[in-house]
Every structure is written in structure tokens, then in C-alpha cells.
PDB file of C-alpha atoms and ligand atoms in Angstrom:
ATOM      1  CA  UNK A   1      -5.639  27.574 -16.009  1.00  0.00           C
ATOM      2  CA  UNK A   2      -4.030  24.084 -15.892  1.00  0.00           C
ATOM      3  CA  UNK A   3      -6.436  21.174 -16.234  1.00  0.00           C
ATOM      4  CA  UNK A   4      -7.429  19.356 -13.060  1.00  0.00           C
ATOM      5  CA  UNK A   5      -6.024  15.847 -12.646  1.00  0.00           C
ATOM      6  CA  UNK A   6      -8.871  13.346 -13.013  1.00  0.00           C
ATOM      7  CA  UNK A   7      -8.608  10.654 -10.327  1.00  0.00           C
ATOM      8  CA  UNK A   8     -10.368   7.283 -10.208  1.00  0.00           C
ATOM      9  CA  UNK A   9     -10.264   5.018  -7.150  1.00  0.00           C
ATOM     10  CA  UNK A  10     -10.458   1.222  -7.328  1.00  0.00           C
ATOM     11  CA  UNK A  11     -11.496  -0.224  -3.977  1.00  0.00           C
ATOM     12  CA  UNK A  12     -13.835   1.754  -1.723  1.00  0.00           C
ATOM     13  CA  UNK A  13     -12.770   0.377   1.671  1.00  0.00           C
ATOM     14  CA  UNK A  14     -10.862   2.167   4.422  1.00  0.00           C
ATOM     15  CA  UNK A  15      -8.076   3.595   2.243  1.00  0.00           C
ATOM     16  CA  UNK A  16     -10.161   4.304  -0.868  1.00  0.00           C
ATOM     17  CA  UNK A  17     -12.855   6.104   1.170  1.00  0.00           C
ATOM     18  CA  UNK A  18     -10.340   8.250   3.054  1.00  0.00           C
ATOM     19  CA  UNK A  19      -8.598   9.226  -0.182  1.00  0.00           C
ATOM     20  CA  UNK A  20     -11.895  10.040  -1.895  1.00  0.00           C
ATOM     21  CA  UNK A  21     -12.850  12.381   0.952  1.00  0.00           C
ATOM     22  CA  UNK A  22      -9.413  14.011   0.958  1.00  0.00           C
ATOM     23  CA  UNK A  23      -9.385  14.603  -2.812  1.00  0.00           C
ATOM     24  CA  UNK A  24     -12.794  16.269  -2.719  1.00  0.00           C
ATOM     25  CA  UNK A  25     -12.112  18.355   0.378  1.00  0.00           C
ATOM     26  CA  UNK A  26      -8.467  19.376   0.098  1.00  0.00           C
ATOM     27  CA  UNK A  27      -7.292  18.903  -3.481  1.00  0.00           C
ATOM     28  CA  UNK A  28     -10.324  20.349  -5.291  1.00  0.00           C
ATOM     29  CA  UNK A  29      -8.294  23.173  -6.885  1.00  0.00           C
ATOM     30  CA  UNK A  30      -5.929  20.831  -8.710  1.00  0.00           C
ATOM     31  CA  UNK A  31      -7.733  17.463  -8.892  1.00  0.00           C
ATOM     32  CA  UNK A  32     -11.196  16.041  -9.449  1.00  0.00           C
ATOM     33  CA  UNK A  33     -12.542  12.690  -8.306  1.00  0.00           C
ATOM     34  CA  UNK A  34     -14.130  11.254 -11.449  1.00  0.00           C
ATOM     35  CA  UNK A  35     -14.858   7.564 -10.776  1.00  0.00           C
ATOM     36  CA  UNK A  36     -15.192   4.952  -8.050  1.00  0.00           C
ATOM     37  CA  UNK A  37     -15.178   1.206  -8.597  1.00  0.00           C
ATOM     38  CA  UNK A  38     -15.523  -1.673  -6.143  1.00  0.00           C
ATOM     39  CA  UNK A  39     -16.296  -5.342  -6.772  1.00  0.00           C
ATOM     40  CA  UNK A  40     -18.935  -4.860  -4.101  1.00  0.00           C
ATOM     41  CA  UNK A  41     -21.088  -2.313  -5.975  1.00  0.00           C
ATOM     42  CA  UNK A  42     -22.943  -1.240  -2.841  1.00  0.00           C
ATOM     43  CA  UNK A  43     -19.658   0.112  -1.447  1.00  0.00           C
ATOM     44  CA  UNK A  44     -18.886   2.366  -4.419  1.00  0.00           C
ATOM     45  CA  UNK A  45     -22.514   3.518  -4.480  1.00  0.00           C
ATOM     46  CA  UNK A  46     -22.472   4.377  -0.785  1.00  0.00           C
ATOM     47  CA  UNK A  47     -19.190   6.264  -1.104  1.00  0.00           C
ATOM     48  CA  UNK A  48     -20.406   8.141  -4.184  1.00  0.00           C
ATOM     49  CA  UNK A  49     -23.555   9.173  -2.307  1.00  0.00           C
ATOM     50  CA  UNK A  50     -21.458  10.429   0.605  1.00  0.00           C
ATOM     51  CA  UNK A  51     -19.001  12.338  -1.575  1.00  0.00           C
ATOM     52  CA  UNK A  52     -21.117  13.564  -4.506  1.00  0.00           C
ATOM     53  CA  UNK A  53     -24.555  13.352  -2.888  1.00  0.00           C
ATOM     54  CA  UNK A  54     -25.547  10.985  -5.743  1.00  0.00           C
ATOM     55  CA  UNK A  55     -24.409   7.732  -7.356  1.00  0.00           C
ATOM     56  CA  UNK A  56     -22.770   9.522 -10.300  1.00  0.00           C
ATOM     57  CA  UNK A  57     -19.151   8.657  -9.425  1.00  0.00           C
ATOM     58  CA  UNK A  58     -19.784   4.926  -9.317  1.00  0.00           C
ATOM     59  CA  UNK A  59     -18.815   2.923 -12.411  1.00  0.00           C
ATOM     60  CA  UNK A  60     -19.601  -0.705 -13.036  1.00  0.00           C
ATOM     61  CA  UNK A  61     -16.200  -1.949 -14.227  1.00  0.00           C
ATOM     62  CA  UNK A  62     -12.487  -1.221 -14.240  1.00  0.00           C
ATOM     63  CA  UNK A  63     -12.346  -0.263 -17.937  1.00  0.00           C
ATOM     64  CA  UNK A  64     -14.912   2.514 -17.432  1.00  0.00           C
ATOM     65  CA  UNK A  65     -12.926   3.820 -14.474  1.00  0.00           C
ATOM     66  CA  UNK A  66      -9.701   3.887 -16.479  1.00  0.00           C
ATOM     67  CA  UNK A  67     -11.396   5.811 -19.302  1.00  0.00           C
ATOM     68  CA  UNK A  68     -12.478   8.517 -16.853  1.00  0.00           C
ATOM     69  CA  UNK A  69      -9.111   8.881 -15.052  1.00  0.00           C
ATOM     70  CA  UNK A  70      -5.662  10.400 -15.567  1.00  0.00           C
ATOM     71  CA  UNK A  71      -4.502   8.804 -12.303  1.00  0.00           C
ATOM     72  CA  UNK A  72      -5.845   5.447 -11.095  1.00  0.00           C
ATOM     73  CA  UNK A  73      -5.501   4.781  -7.370  1.00  0.00           C
ATOM     74  CA  UNK A  74      -5.459   1.072  -6.565  1.00  0.00           C
ATOM     75  CA  UNK A  75      -6.751   0.459  -3.017  1.00  0.00           C
ATOM     76  CA  UNK A  76      -8.297  -2.980  -3.447  1.00  0.00           C
ATOM     77  CA  UNK A  77      -6.402  -6.196  -2.661  1.00  0.00           C
ATOM     78  CA  UNK A  78      -2.997  -7.770  -3.190  1.00  0.00           C
ATOM     79  CA  UNK A  79      -4.634 -10.345  -5.481  1.00  0.00           C
ATOM     80  CA  UNK A  80      -6.253  -7.741  -7.760  1.00  0.00           C
ATOM     81  CA  UNK A  81      -3.493  -5.117  -7.738  1.00  0.00           C
ATOM     82  CA  UNK A  82      -1.390  -6.351 -10.655  1.00  0.00           C
ATOM     83  CA  UNK A  83      -4.312  -6.637 -13.094  1.00  0.00           C
ATOM     84  CA  UNK A  84      -5.500  -3.134 -12.181  1.00  0.00           C
ATOM     85  CA  UNK A  85      -1.988  -1.730 -12.566  1.00  0.00           C
ATOM     86  CA  UNK A  86      -1.337  -3.565 -15.852  1.00  0.00           C
ATOM     87  CA  UNK A  87      -4.566  -2.377 -17.458  1.00  0.00           C
ATOM     88  CA  UNK A  88      -4.127   1.208 -16.282  1.00  0.00           C
ATOM     89  CA  UNK A  89      -0.522   1.426 -17.475  1.00  0.00           C
ATOM     90  CA  UNK A  90      -1.432  -0.130 -20.832  1.00  0.00           C
ATOM     91  CA  UNK A  91      -3.877   2.758 -21.282  1.00  0.00           C
ATOM     92  CA  UNK A  92      -1.131   5.266 -20.486  1.00  0.00           C
ATOM     93  CA  UNK A  93      -2.585   6.201 -17.085  1.00  0.00           C
ATOM     94  CA  UNK A  94      -0.596   7.147 -13.995  1.00  0.00           C
ATOM     95  CA  UNK A  95      -1.119   4.637 -11.182  1.00  0.00           C
ATOM     96  CA  UNK A  96      -0.767   4.802  -7.412  1.00  0.00           C
ATOM     97  CA  UNK A  97      -0.500   1.325  -5.925  1.00  0.00           C
ATOM     98  CA  UNK A  98      -1.415   0.630  -2.298  1.00  0.00           C
ATOM     99  CA  UNK A  99      -1.364  -3.196  -2.472  1.00  0.00           C
ATOM    100  CA  UNK A 100       2.348  -3.221  -3.202  1.00  0.00           C
ATOM    101  CA  UNK A 101       2.694  -6.919  -2.400  1.00  0.00           C
ATOM    102  CA  UNK A 102       0.689  -7.628  -5.562  1.00  0.00           C
ATOM    103  CA  UNK A 103       3.592  -6.425  -7.716  1.00  0.00           C
ATOM    104  CA  UNK A 104       5.899  -9.248  -6.616  1.00  0.00           C
ATOM    105  CA  UNK A 105       6.488 -11.576  -9.564  1.00  0.00           C
ATOM    106  CA  UNK A 106       5.484  -8.853 -12.071  1.00  0.00           C
ATOM    107  CA  UNK A 107       8.249  -6.303 -11.597  1.00  0.00           C
ATOM    108  CA  UNK A 108       9.915  -6.744 -14.987  1.00  0.00           C
ATOM    109  CA  UNK A 109       6.564  -6.307 -16.744  1.00  0.00           C
ATOM    110  CA  UNK A 110       5.759  -3.327 -14.538  1.00  0.00           C
ATOM    111  CA  UNK A 111       8.938  -1.450 -15.515  1.00  0.00           C
ATOM    112  CA  UNK A 112       8.569  -2.419 -19.183  1.00  0.00           C
ATOM    113  CA  UNK A 113       4.927  -1.281 -19.385  1.00  0.00           C
ATOM    114  CA  UNK A 114       5.571   2.005 -17.593  1.00  0.00           C
ATOM    115  CA  UNK A 115       8.439   2.748 -20.007  1.00  0.00           C
ATOM    116  CA  UNK A 116       6.486   1.664 -23.104  1.00  0.00           C
ATOM    117  CA  UNK A 117       3.443   3.828 -22.338  1.00  0.00           C
ATOM    118  CA  UNK A 118       5.426   6.651 -20.720  1.00  0.00           C
ATOM    119  CA  UNK A 119       3.310   6.266 -17.589  1.00  0.00           C
ATOM    120  CA  UNK A 120       4.256   6.847 -13.962  1.00  0.00           C
ATOM    121  CA  UNK A 121       3.714   4.497 -11.012  1.00  0.00           C
ATOM    122  CA  UNK A 122       3.663   5.713  -7.397  1.00  0.00           C
ATOM    123  CA  UNK A 123       4.230   3.485  -4.366  1.00  0.00           C
ATOM    124  CA  UNK A 124       3.555   5.370  -1.120  1.00  0.00           C
ATOM    125  CA  UNK A 125       5.854   4.445   1.773  1.00  0.00           C
ATOM    126  CA  UNK A 126       2.785   3.198   3.628  1.00  0.00           C
ATOM    127  CA  UNK A 127       3.017   2.268   7.269  1.00  0.00           C
ATOM    128  CA  UNK A 128       6.809   2.276   7.478  1.00  0.00           C
ATOM    129  CA  UNK A 129       9.458   4.998   7.888  1.00  0.00           C
ATOM    130  CA  UNK A 130      12.949   4.986   6.408  1.00  0.00           C
ATOM    131  CA  UNK A 131      12.201   4.742   2.676  1.00  0.00           C
ATOM    132  CA  UNK A 132      13.711   8.204   2.105  1.00  0.00           C
ATOM    133  CA  UNK A 133      17.058   7.228   3.681  1.00  0.00           C
ATOM    134  CA  UNK A 134      17.023   3.844   1.990  1.00  0.00           C
ATOM    135  CA  UNK A 135      16.544   5.334  -1.495  1.00  0.00           C
ATOM    136  CA  UNK A 136      19.462   7.712  -0.987  1.00  0.00           C
ATOM    137  CA  UNK A 137      21.759   5.175   0.700  1.00  0.00           C
ATOM    138  CA  UNK A 138      21.075   2.638  -2.026  1.00  0.00           C
ATOM    139  CA  UNK A 139      22.932   4.849  -4.510  1.00  0.00           C
ATOM    140  CA  UNK A 140      26.158   4.304  -2.517  1.00  0.00           C
ATOM    141  CA  UNK A 141      25.396   0.623  -1.772  1.00  0.00           C
ATOM    142  CA  UNK A 142      23.314  -1.146   0.876  1.00  0.00           C
ATOM    143  CA  UNK A 143      24.616  -4.341   2.479  1.00  0.00           C
ATOM    144  CA  UNK A 144      21.708  -5.331   4.686  1.00  0.00           C
ATOM    145  CA  UNK A 145      18.053  -4.520   5.314  1.00  0.00           C
ATOM    146  CA  UNK A 146      16.016  -6.239   7.979  1.00  0.00           C
ATOM    147  CA  UNK A 147      12.377  -5.426   8.651  1.00  0.00           C
ATOM    148  CA  UNK A 148      10.985  -6.639  11.973  1.00  0.00           C
ATOM    149  CA  UNK A 149       7.196  -6.480  12.200  1.00  0.00           C
ATOM    150  CA  UNK A 150       5.356  -6.961  15.499  1.00  0.00           C
ATOM    151  CA  UNK A 151       1.595  -7.324  15.637  1.00  0.00           C
ATOM    152  CA  UNK A 152      -0.954  -8.588  18.127  1.00  0.00           C
ATOM    153  CA  UNK A 153      -1.724 -12.323  17.564  1.00  0.00           C
ATOM    154  CA  UNK A 154      -5.283 -11.382  16.482  1.00  0.00           C
ATOM    155  CA  UNK A 155      -3.828  -9.627  13.414  1.00  0.00           C
ATOM    156  CA  UNK A 156      -2.820 -13.058  12.055  1.00  0.00           C
ATOM    157  CA  UNK A 157      -6.277 -14.637  12.290  1.00  0.00           C
ATOM    158  CA  UNK A 158      -7.083 -16.354   9.003  1.00  0.00           C
ATOM    159  CA  UNK A 159      -3.489 -16.175   7.675  1.00  0.00           C
ATOM    160  CA  UNK A 160      -3.112 -19.688   6.275  1.00  0.00           C
ATOM    161  CA  UNK A 161       0.651 -19.970   6.904  1.00  0.00           C
ATOM    162  CA  UNK A 162       0.142 -19.132  10.589  1.00  0.00           C
ATOM    163  CA  UNK A 163      -2.997 -21.230  11.114  1.00  0.00           C
ATOM    164  CA  UNK A 164      -1.191 -24.317   9.754  1.00  0.00           C
ATOM    165  CA  UNK A 165       1.983 -23.896  11.853  1.00  0.00           C
ATOM    166  CA  UNK A 166       1.103 -22.137  15.113  1.00  0.00           C
ATOM    167  CA  UNK A 167      -1.451 -21.989  17.918  1.00  0.00           C
ATOM    168  CA  UNK A 168      -1.623 -18.329  18.902  1.00  0.00           C
ATOM    169  CA  UNK A 169      -4.630 -18.470  21.241  1.00  0.00           C
ATOM    170  CA  UNK A 170      -3.529 -17.623  24.772  1.00  0.00           C
ATOM    171  CA  UNK A 171      -0.003 -16.627  23.669  1.00  0.00           C
ATOM    172  CA  UNK A 172       1.832 -15.096  26.640  1.00  0.00           C
ATOM    173  CA  UNK A 173       5.127 -13.941  25.085  1.00  0.00           C
ATOM    174  CA  UNK A 174       6.521 -12.956  21.696  1.00  0.00           C
ATOM    175  CA  UNK A 175       6.606 -15.691  19.059  1.00  0.00           C
ATOM    176  CA  UNK A 176       8.611 -15.446  15.831  1.00  0.00           C
ATOM    177  CA  UNK A 177       6.276 -16.622  13.070  1.00  0.00           C
ATOM    178  CA  UNK A 178       8.562 -16.037  10.129  1.00  0.00           C
ATOM    179  CA  UNK A 179      12.089 -15.119   9.099  1.00  0.00           C
ATOM    180  CA  UNK A 180      12.908 -15.041   5.409  1.00  0.00           C
ATOM    181  CA  UNK A 181      13.001 -12.843   2.335  1.00  0.00           C
ATOM    182  CA  UNK A 182      10.532 -10.081   1.472  1.00  0.00           C
ATOM    183  CA  UNK A 183       9.446 -12.138  -1.545  1.00  0.00           C
ATOM    184  CA  UNK A 184       8.492 -15.059   0.735  1.00  0.00           C
ATOM    185  CA  UNK A 185       6.885 -12.778   3.330  1.00  0.00           C
ATOM    186  CA  UNK A 186       4.617 -11.238   0.710  1.00  0.00           C
ATOM    187  CA  UNK A 187       3.595 -14.717  -0.416  1.00  0.00           C
ATOM    188  CA  UNK A 188       2.744 -16.029   3.049  1.00  0.00           C
ATOM    189  CA  UNK A 189       1.371 -12.807   4.596  1.00  0.00           C
ATOM    190  CA  UNK A 190      -0.269 -11.017   1.642  1.00  0.00           C
ATOM    191  CA  UNK A 191      -2.674  -8.915   3.711  1.00  0.00           C
ATOM    192  CA  UNK A 192      -0.104  -7.989   6.314  1.00  0.00           C
ATOM    193  CA  UNK A 193       3.101  -7.157   4.614  1.00  0.00           C
ATOM    194  CA  UNK A 194       2.927  -4.446   1.975  1.00  0.00           C
ATOM    195  CA  UNK A 195       5.694  -2.678   3.875  1.00  0.00           C
ATOM    196  CA  UNK A 196       8.109  -5.519   3.081  1.00  0.00           C
ATOM    197  CA  UNK A 197       7.336  -5.092  -0.607  1.00  0.00           C
ATOM    198  CA  UNK A 198       7.893  -1.301  -0.488  1.00  0.00           C
ATOM    199  CA  UNK A 199      11.250  -1.802   1.217  1.00  0.00           C
ATOM    200  CA  UNK A 200      12.219  -4.427  -1.354  1.00  0.00           C
ATOM    201  CA  UNK A 201      11.326  -2.078  -4.200  1.00  0.00           C
ATOM    202  CA  UNK A 202      13.091   0.940  -2.718  1.00  0.00           C
ATOM    203  CA  UNK A 203      16.273  -0.901  -1.785  1.00  0.00           C
ATOM    204  CA  UNK A 204      18.096  -4.077  -2.708  1.00  0.00           C
ATOM    205  CA  UNK A 205      15.195  -6.152  -3.999  1.00  0.00           C
ATOM    206  CA  UNK A 206      12.671  -8.645  -2.696  1.00  0.00           C
ATOM    207  CA  UNK A 207      15.170 -11.512  -2.420  1.00  0.00           C
ATOM    208  CA  UNK A 208      17.860  -9.660  -0.431  1.00  0.00           C
ATOM    209  CA  UNK A 209      15.537  -7.757   1.914  1.00  0.00           C
ATOM    210  CA  UNK A 210      15.008  -9.807   5.085  1.00  0.00           C
ATOM    211  CA  UNK A 211      11.776  -9.894   7.084  1.00  0.00           C
ATOM    212  CA  UNK A 212      11.034 -11.100  10.597  1.00  0.00           C
ATOM    213  CA  UNK A 213       7.395 -11.323  11.705  1.00  0.00           C
ATOM    214  CA  UNK A 214       6.527 -11.590  15.380  1.00  0.00           C
ATOM    215  CA  UNK A 215       3.204 -12.216  17.111  1.00  0.00           C
ATOM    216  CA  UNK A 216       3.381 -10.090  20.237  1.00  0.00           C
ATOM    217  CA  UNK A 217       0.564 -10.316  22.811  1.00  0.00           C
ATOM    218  CA  UNK A 218       1.840  -7.163  24.539  1.00  0.00           C
ATOM    219  CA  UNK A 219       1.376  -4.818  21.589  1.00  0.00           C
ATOM    220  CA  UNK A 220      -1.819  -3.150  20.417  1.00  0.00           C
ATOM    221  CA  UNK A 221      -0.153  -1.247  17.593  1.00  0.00           C
ATOM    222  CA  UNK A 222       1.440  -2.586  14.405  1.00  0.00           C
ATOM    223  CA  UNK A 223       5.153  -1.930  14.929  1.00  0.00           C
ATOM    224  CA  UNK A 224       7.680  -1.908  12.082  1.00  0.00           C
ATOM    225  CA  UNK A 225      11.423  -1.639  12.781  1.00  0.00           C
ATOM    226  CA  UNK A 226      13.825  -1.229   9.890  1.00  0.00           C
ATOM    227  CA  UNK A 227      17.578  -1.737  10.098  1.00  0.00           C
ATOM    228  CA  UNK A 228      19.637  -0.610   7.122  1.00  0.00           C
ATOM    229  CA  UNK A 229      23.410  -1.024   6.848  1.00  0.00           C
ATOM    230  CA  UNK A 230      24.913   0.894   3.965  1.00  0.00           C
ATOM    231  CA  UNK A 231      28.032   2.684   2.731  1.00  0.00           C
ATOM    232  CA  UNK A 232      26.391   6.020   3.520  1.00  0.00           C
ATOM    233  CA  UNK A 233      24.790   5.462   6.932  1.00  0.00           C
ATOM    234  CA  UNK A 234      23.526   2.976   9.454  1.00  0.00           C
ATOM    235  CA  UNK A 235      19.818   3.621   9.766  1.00  0.00           C
ATOM    236  CA  UNK A 236      17.307   2.339  12.289  1.00  0.00           C
ATOM    237  CA  UNK A 237      13.644   3.357  12.309  1.00  0.00           C
ATOM    238  CA  UNK A 238      10.778   2.253  14.516  1.00  0.00           C
ATOM    239  CA  UNK A 239       7.192   3.064  13.586  1.00  0.00           C
ATOM    240  CA  UNK A 240       4.434   2.391  16.121  1.00  0.00           C
ATOM    241  CA  UNK A 241       1.326   2.585  14.015  1.00  0.00           C
ATOM    242  CA  UNK A 242      -2.042   3.698  15.249  1.00  0.00           C
ATOM    243  CA  UNK A 243      -4.796   1.670  13.623  1.00  0.00           C
ATOM    244  CA  UNK A 244      -7.116   3.236  11.087  1.00  0.00           C
ATOM    245  CA  UNK A 245     -10.340   4.347  12.778  1.00  0.00           C
ATOM    246  CA  UNK A 246     -12.466   2.626  10.062  1.00  0.00           C
ATOM    247  CA  UNK A 247     -10.394  -0.529   9.528  1.00  0.00           C
ATOM    248  CA  UNK A 248      -8.322  -2.025  12.344  1.00  0.00           C
ATOM    249  CA  UNK A 249      -6.414  -4.100   9.750  1.00  0.00           C
ATOM    250  CA  UNK A 250      -4.946  -0.950   8.174  1.00  0.00           C
ATOM    251  CA  UNK A 251      -2.480   1.464   9.727  1.00  0.00           C
ATOM    252  CA  UNK A 252      -3.544   5.110   9.744  1.00  0.00           C
ATOM    253  CA  UNK A 253      -0.106   6.198   8.508  1.00  0.00           C
ATOM    254  CA  UNK A 254      -0.589   4.130   5.328  1.00  0.00           C
ATOM    255  CA  UNK A 255      -3.592   6.247   4.360  1.00  0.00           C
ATOM    256  CA  UNK A 256      -1.837   9.494   5.254  1.00  0.00           C
ATOM    257  CA  UNK A 257       1.215   8.412   3.297  1.00  0.00           C
ATOM    258  CA  UNK A 258      -0.927   8.072   0.161  1.00  0.00           C
ATOM    259  CA  UNK A 259      -2.303  11.571   0.762  1.00  0.00           C
ATOM    260  CA  UNK A 260       1.271  12.848   1.105  1.00  0.00           C
ATOM    261  CA  UNK A 261       2.127  11.274  -2.275  1.00  0.00           C
ATOM    262  CA  UNK A 262      -0.899  13.007  -3.816  1.00  0.00           C
ATOM    263  CA  UNK A 263       0.498  16.280  -2.487  1.00  0.00           C
ATOM    264  CA  UNK A 264       3.846  15.518  -4.178  1.00  0.00           C
ATOM    265  CA  UNK A 265       2.020  14.886  -7.457  1.00  0.00           C
ATOM    266  CA  UNK A 266      -0.278  17.910  -7.306  1.00  0.00           C
ATOM    267  CA  UNK A 267       1.818  20.628  -5.690  1.00  0.00           C
ATOM    268  CA  UNK A 268       4.770  22.380  -7.288  1.00  0.00           C
ATOM    269  CA  UNK A 269       7.201  21.966  -4.386  1.00  0.00           C
ATOM    270  CA  UNK A 270       8.351  18.431  -3.598  1.00  0.00           C
ATOM    271  CA  UNK A 271       9.846  17.878  -0.164  1.00  0.00           C
ATOM    272  CA  UNK A 272      11.895  14.878   0.860  1.00  0.00           C
ATOM    273  CA  UNK A 273      13.742  12.225  -1.062  1.00  0.00           C
TER     274      UNK A 273
HETATM  275  N1  NAD B   1       1.104   0.116   1.342  1.00  0.00           N
HETATM  276  C1  NAD B   1       0.743  -0.033   2.605  1.00  0.00           C
HETATM  277  O1  NAD B   1       1.475   0.257   3.556  1.00  0.00           O
HETATM  278  C2  NAD B   1      -0.624  -0.565   2.905  1.00  0.00           C
HETATM  279  C3  NAD B   1      -1.143  -0.417   4.193  1.00  0.00           C
HETATM  280  C4  NAD B   1      -2.419  -0.867   4.423  1.00  0.00           C
HETATM  281  C5  NAD B   1      -3.145  -1.507   3.424  1.00  0.00           C
HETATM  282  N2  NAD B   1      -2.583  -1.666   2.201  1.00  0.00           N
HETATM  283  C6  NAD B   1      -3.312  -2.356   1.135  1.00  0.00           C
HETATM  284  O2  NAD B   1      -4.236  -1.473   0.528  1.00  0.00           O
HETATM  285  C7  NAD B   1      -5.377  -2.222   0.072  1.00  0.00           C
HETATM  286  C8  NAD B   1      -6.659  -1.564   0.587  1.00  0.00           C
HETATM  287  O3  NAD B   1      -6.662  -1.545   1.999  1.00  0.00           O
HETATM  288  P1  NAD B   1      -7.989  -1.176   2.829  1.00  0.00           P
HETATM  289  O4  NAD B   1      -7.575  -1.112   4.260  1.00  0.00           O
HETATM  290  O5  NAD B   1      -8.675  -0.026   2.225  1.00  0.00           O
HETATM  291  O6  NAD B   1      -8.849  -2.495   2.607  1.00  0.00           O
HETATM  292  P2  NAD B   1     -10.448  -2.678   2.745  1.00  0.00           P
HETATM  293  O7  NAD B   1     -10.661  -4.131   2.941  1.00  0.00           O
HETATM  294  O8  NAD B   1     -11.003  -1.730   3.743  1.00  0.00           O
HETATM  295  O9  NAD B   1     -10.999  -2.242   1.280  1.00  0.00           O
HETATM  296  C9  NAD B   1     -10.676  -2.892   0.099  1.00  0.00           C
HETATM  297  C10 NAD B   1     -11.832  -2.695  -0.878  1.00  0.00           C
HETATM  298  O10 NAD B   1     -11.420  -3.145  -2.173  1.00  0.00           O
HETATM  299  C11 NAD B   1     -12.494  -3.867  -2.767  1.00  0.00           C
HETATM  300  N3  NAD B   1     -11.942  -4.774  -3.768  1.00  0.00           N
HETATM  301  C12 NAD B   1     -11.311  -5.951  -3.587  1.00  0.00           C
HETATM  302  N4  NAD B   1     -10.936  -6.482  -4.763  1.00  0.00           N
HETATM  303  C13 NAD B   1     -11.342  -5.613  -5.725  1.00  0.00           C
HETATM  304  C14 NAD B   1     -11.250  -5.608  -7.147  1.00  0.00           C
HETATM  305  N5  NAD B   1     -10.702  -6.610  -7.815  1.00  0.00           N
HETATM  306  N6  NAD B   1     -11.773  -4.556  -7.807  1.00  0.00           N
HETATM  307  C15 NAD B   1     -12.379  -3.540  -7.153  1.00  0.00           C
HETATM  308  N7  NAD B   1     -12.490  -3.503  -5.797  1.00  0.00           N
HETATM  309  C16 NAD B   1     -11.985  -4.525  -5.100  1.00  0.00           C
HETATM  310  C17 NAD B   1     -13.189  -4.559  -1.613  1.00  0.00           C
HETATM  311  O11 NAD B   1     -14.518  -4.905  -1.935  1.00  0.00           O
HETATM  312  C18 NAD B   1     -13.089  -3.485  -0.522  1.00  0.00           C
HETATM  313  O12 NAD B   1     -14.202  -2.624  -0.550  1.00  0.00           O
HETATM  314  C19 NAD B   1      -5.194  -3.655   0.589  1.00  0.00           C
HETATM  315  O13 NAD B   1      -4.705  -4.483  -0.429  1.00  0.00           O
HETATM  316  C20 NAD B   1      -4.145  -3.517   1.658  1.00  0.00           C
HETATM  317  O14 NAD B   1      -3.338  -4.686   1.767  1.00  0.00           O
HETATM  318  C21 NAD B   1      -1.361  -1.184   1.923  1.00  0.00           C
END
């Protein structure tokens, strides 16, 4: 019988907790959750107690988690993501990265490390649709990609770039907060804009992918529209995300997209581009 894939999760918040539950419930024939790590130890302990009925899955540092895992799932923060990915790859582990924005500025190293240690890195599409078409169209040549993100003004609370430049309290109509490259968007909106980073990676790069961010008092959902002009097709997608039941900052589809990637890794038949 083939060995079960040992999975460790870094970050036990909304995404990490959902993935931990899913692995134990629905992937138990082919995978095993072996470690949980969070910089807030009470979170990994609580999750371990829920999943394993004891604290045995919790580890006290990243190195211990890497030792116990074949696949490391990063579900922590944009700031921590690169260090977690770098260390895991350097130990020859597979990595799934949720905080994709954290890879900006490290892409050359990322590709070099993955090649050197023969390791694989997975970036789920997250809360946006159109990555499949973009990957295929990019082979024939893509001229333009524009991501337009609309969120309720409350979603930008505490975002330094916005606080310094705009007053969003009492906003009555749509306000464009930003138009620029994906690389800049990731810098100014690190918590909000992993989708820009995924699009940049899948297509024509962080500096050619354009991003527009709009505060929209009329919307309750996070909406991502993607326009792609290419030699193969003109593509337009619109994703109206429902918020995650446990974390209103995260889109539900982002969590499900990571589960779908796990299916691609663990099941013999791979569907979609
Ligand atoms: N790819 C996408 O489309 C997408 C969508 C939503 C969220 N995300 C990203 O996924 C990540 C997790 O999202 P979430 O909603 O679960 O967030 P969350 O705030 O619910 O949970 C994050 C957890 O990570 C822990 N953490 C932070 N830094 C850490 C570190 N250095 N080491 C270990 N643990 C650490 C925190 O204590 C927290 O428990 C975030 O970075 C978020 O930006 C990506």
C-alpha cells in the first residue's frame, strides 16, 4: 500500500483549521495530518484538541513541523510566508502557499530552491476564477490582464495606505483606492490582495499585471473581476465571494480552492488546467 502523505500546517486560523478538518475527515486514506504550528501556541493546541482529541499534533516551532511533514501548508501571514517556504523547500519538502503575496520579491530564489531540492510548490487559485484560462492562454501570448477588486469600505480598516490617503467613513458611492501593478498592490494591500499575486504568477508577471482596488459601500461580498486579452481568447471572469463563516476577512472559495489542490495532489485523476 502506498505511504500516506504526511501534512503539516503552519497557521491555525480560518484556513489552517478548515484544511486540518478536511484532511482528517476526507483525505484519511491517502494523507495524515502530522503537525500543527502557530505563533500563538494556544491556537495550535486548541485545533489539535479538536482534531486529535489531544495536544499531540501541536509542535513548538517550524523546524519540528518540517521534520514531521512531506507537505507543508503555509496558512499564516504574508510577512511570514517566504521564510516558511524557504525553510521547507531547503529541506526538500513540498509546500502549498496560501499567502501568495509573500512571494513577491523572492521569486528567483523560489524557483532556484525548488529546482535545487527537487521540491514542488503549489499556489491555489484562491478567491479568484480564471487562472486555468490564463495559464493556457499565456502559452500563446497575453497582452493585458486587469484585476478589479471591489470590497466593502470596512475591509480596508487598518490598511496603512488607505488610512493615510482616504476617509472611507460614510462613503456613499464607489471610490477607487488604487490602480497600479500587482507588485505594488501586494505591497500596499498585503492582507487583501493574494489574488493579484496569483494572477501575476500564473500570467505575465507582477509588473505587467494591473490591479484596480475599489471601496464599494454597496457590496457585502469581495468581488474580483479579471479581464484577460490574449492571442488565444478574450476572457472575463467575475467572482462574487461569500465570506468564510469563521473569518470575515477570508473568502470561502480560497479555503475550498486549497482543498481542491489537495485533491489534485492526492488523487490519481487531475481535472482542469
Ligand atoms: N490565496 C488566497 O486567495 C488567500 C485568500 C485568503 C487568505 N489568504 C492568506 O492566507 C493566510 C491565512 O489566512 P487566514 O484567513 O487563515 O488567516 P487567520 O488570521 O485566520 O489565521 C492566520 C494564523 O496564522 C498564525 N500565524 C501568523 N504568523 C505566523 C507564523 N510566523 N508562524 C506560525 N503561525 C503564524 C496566526 O497566529 C493565525 O492563527 C493569510 O496570509 C491570508 O492573507 C490567501
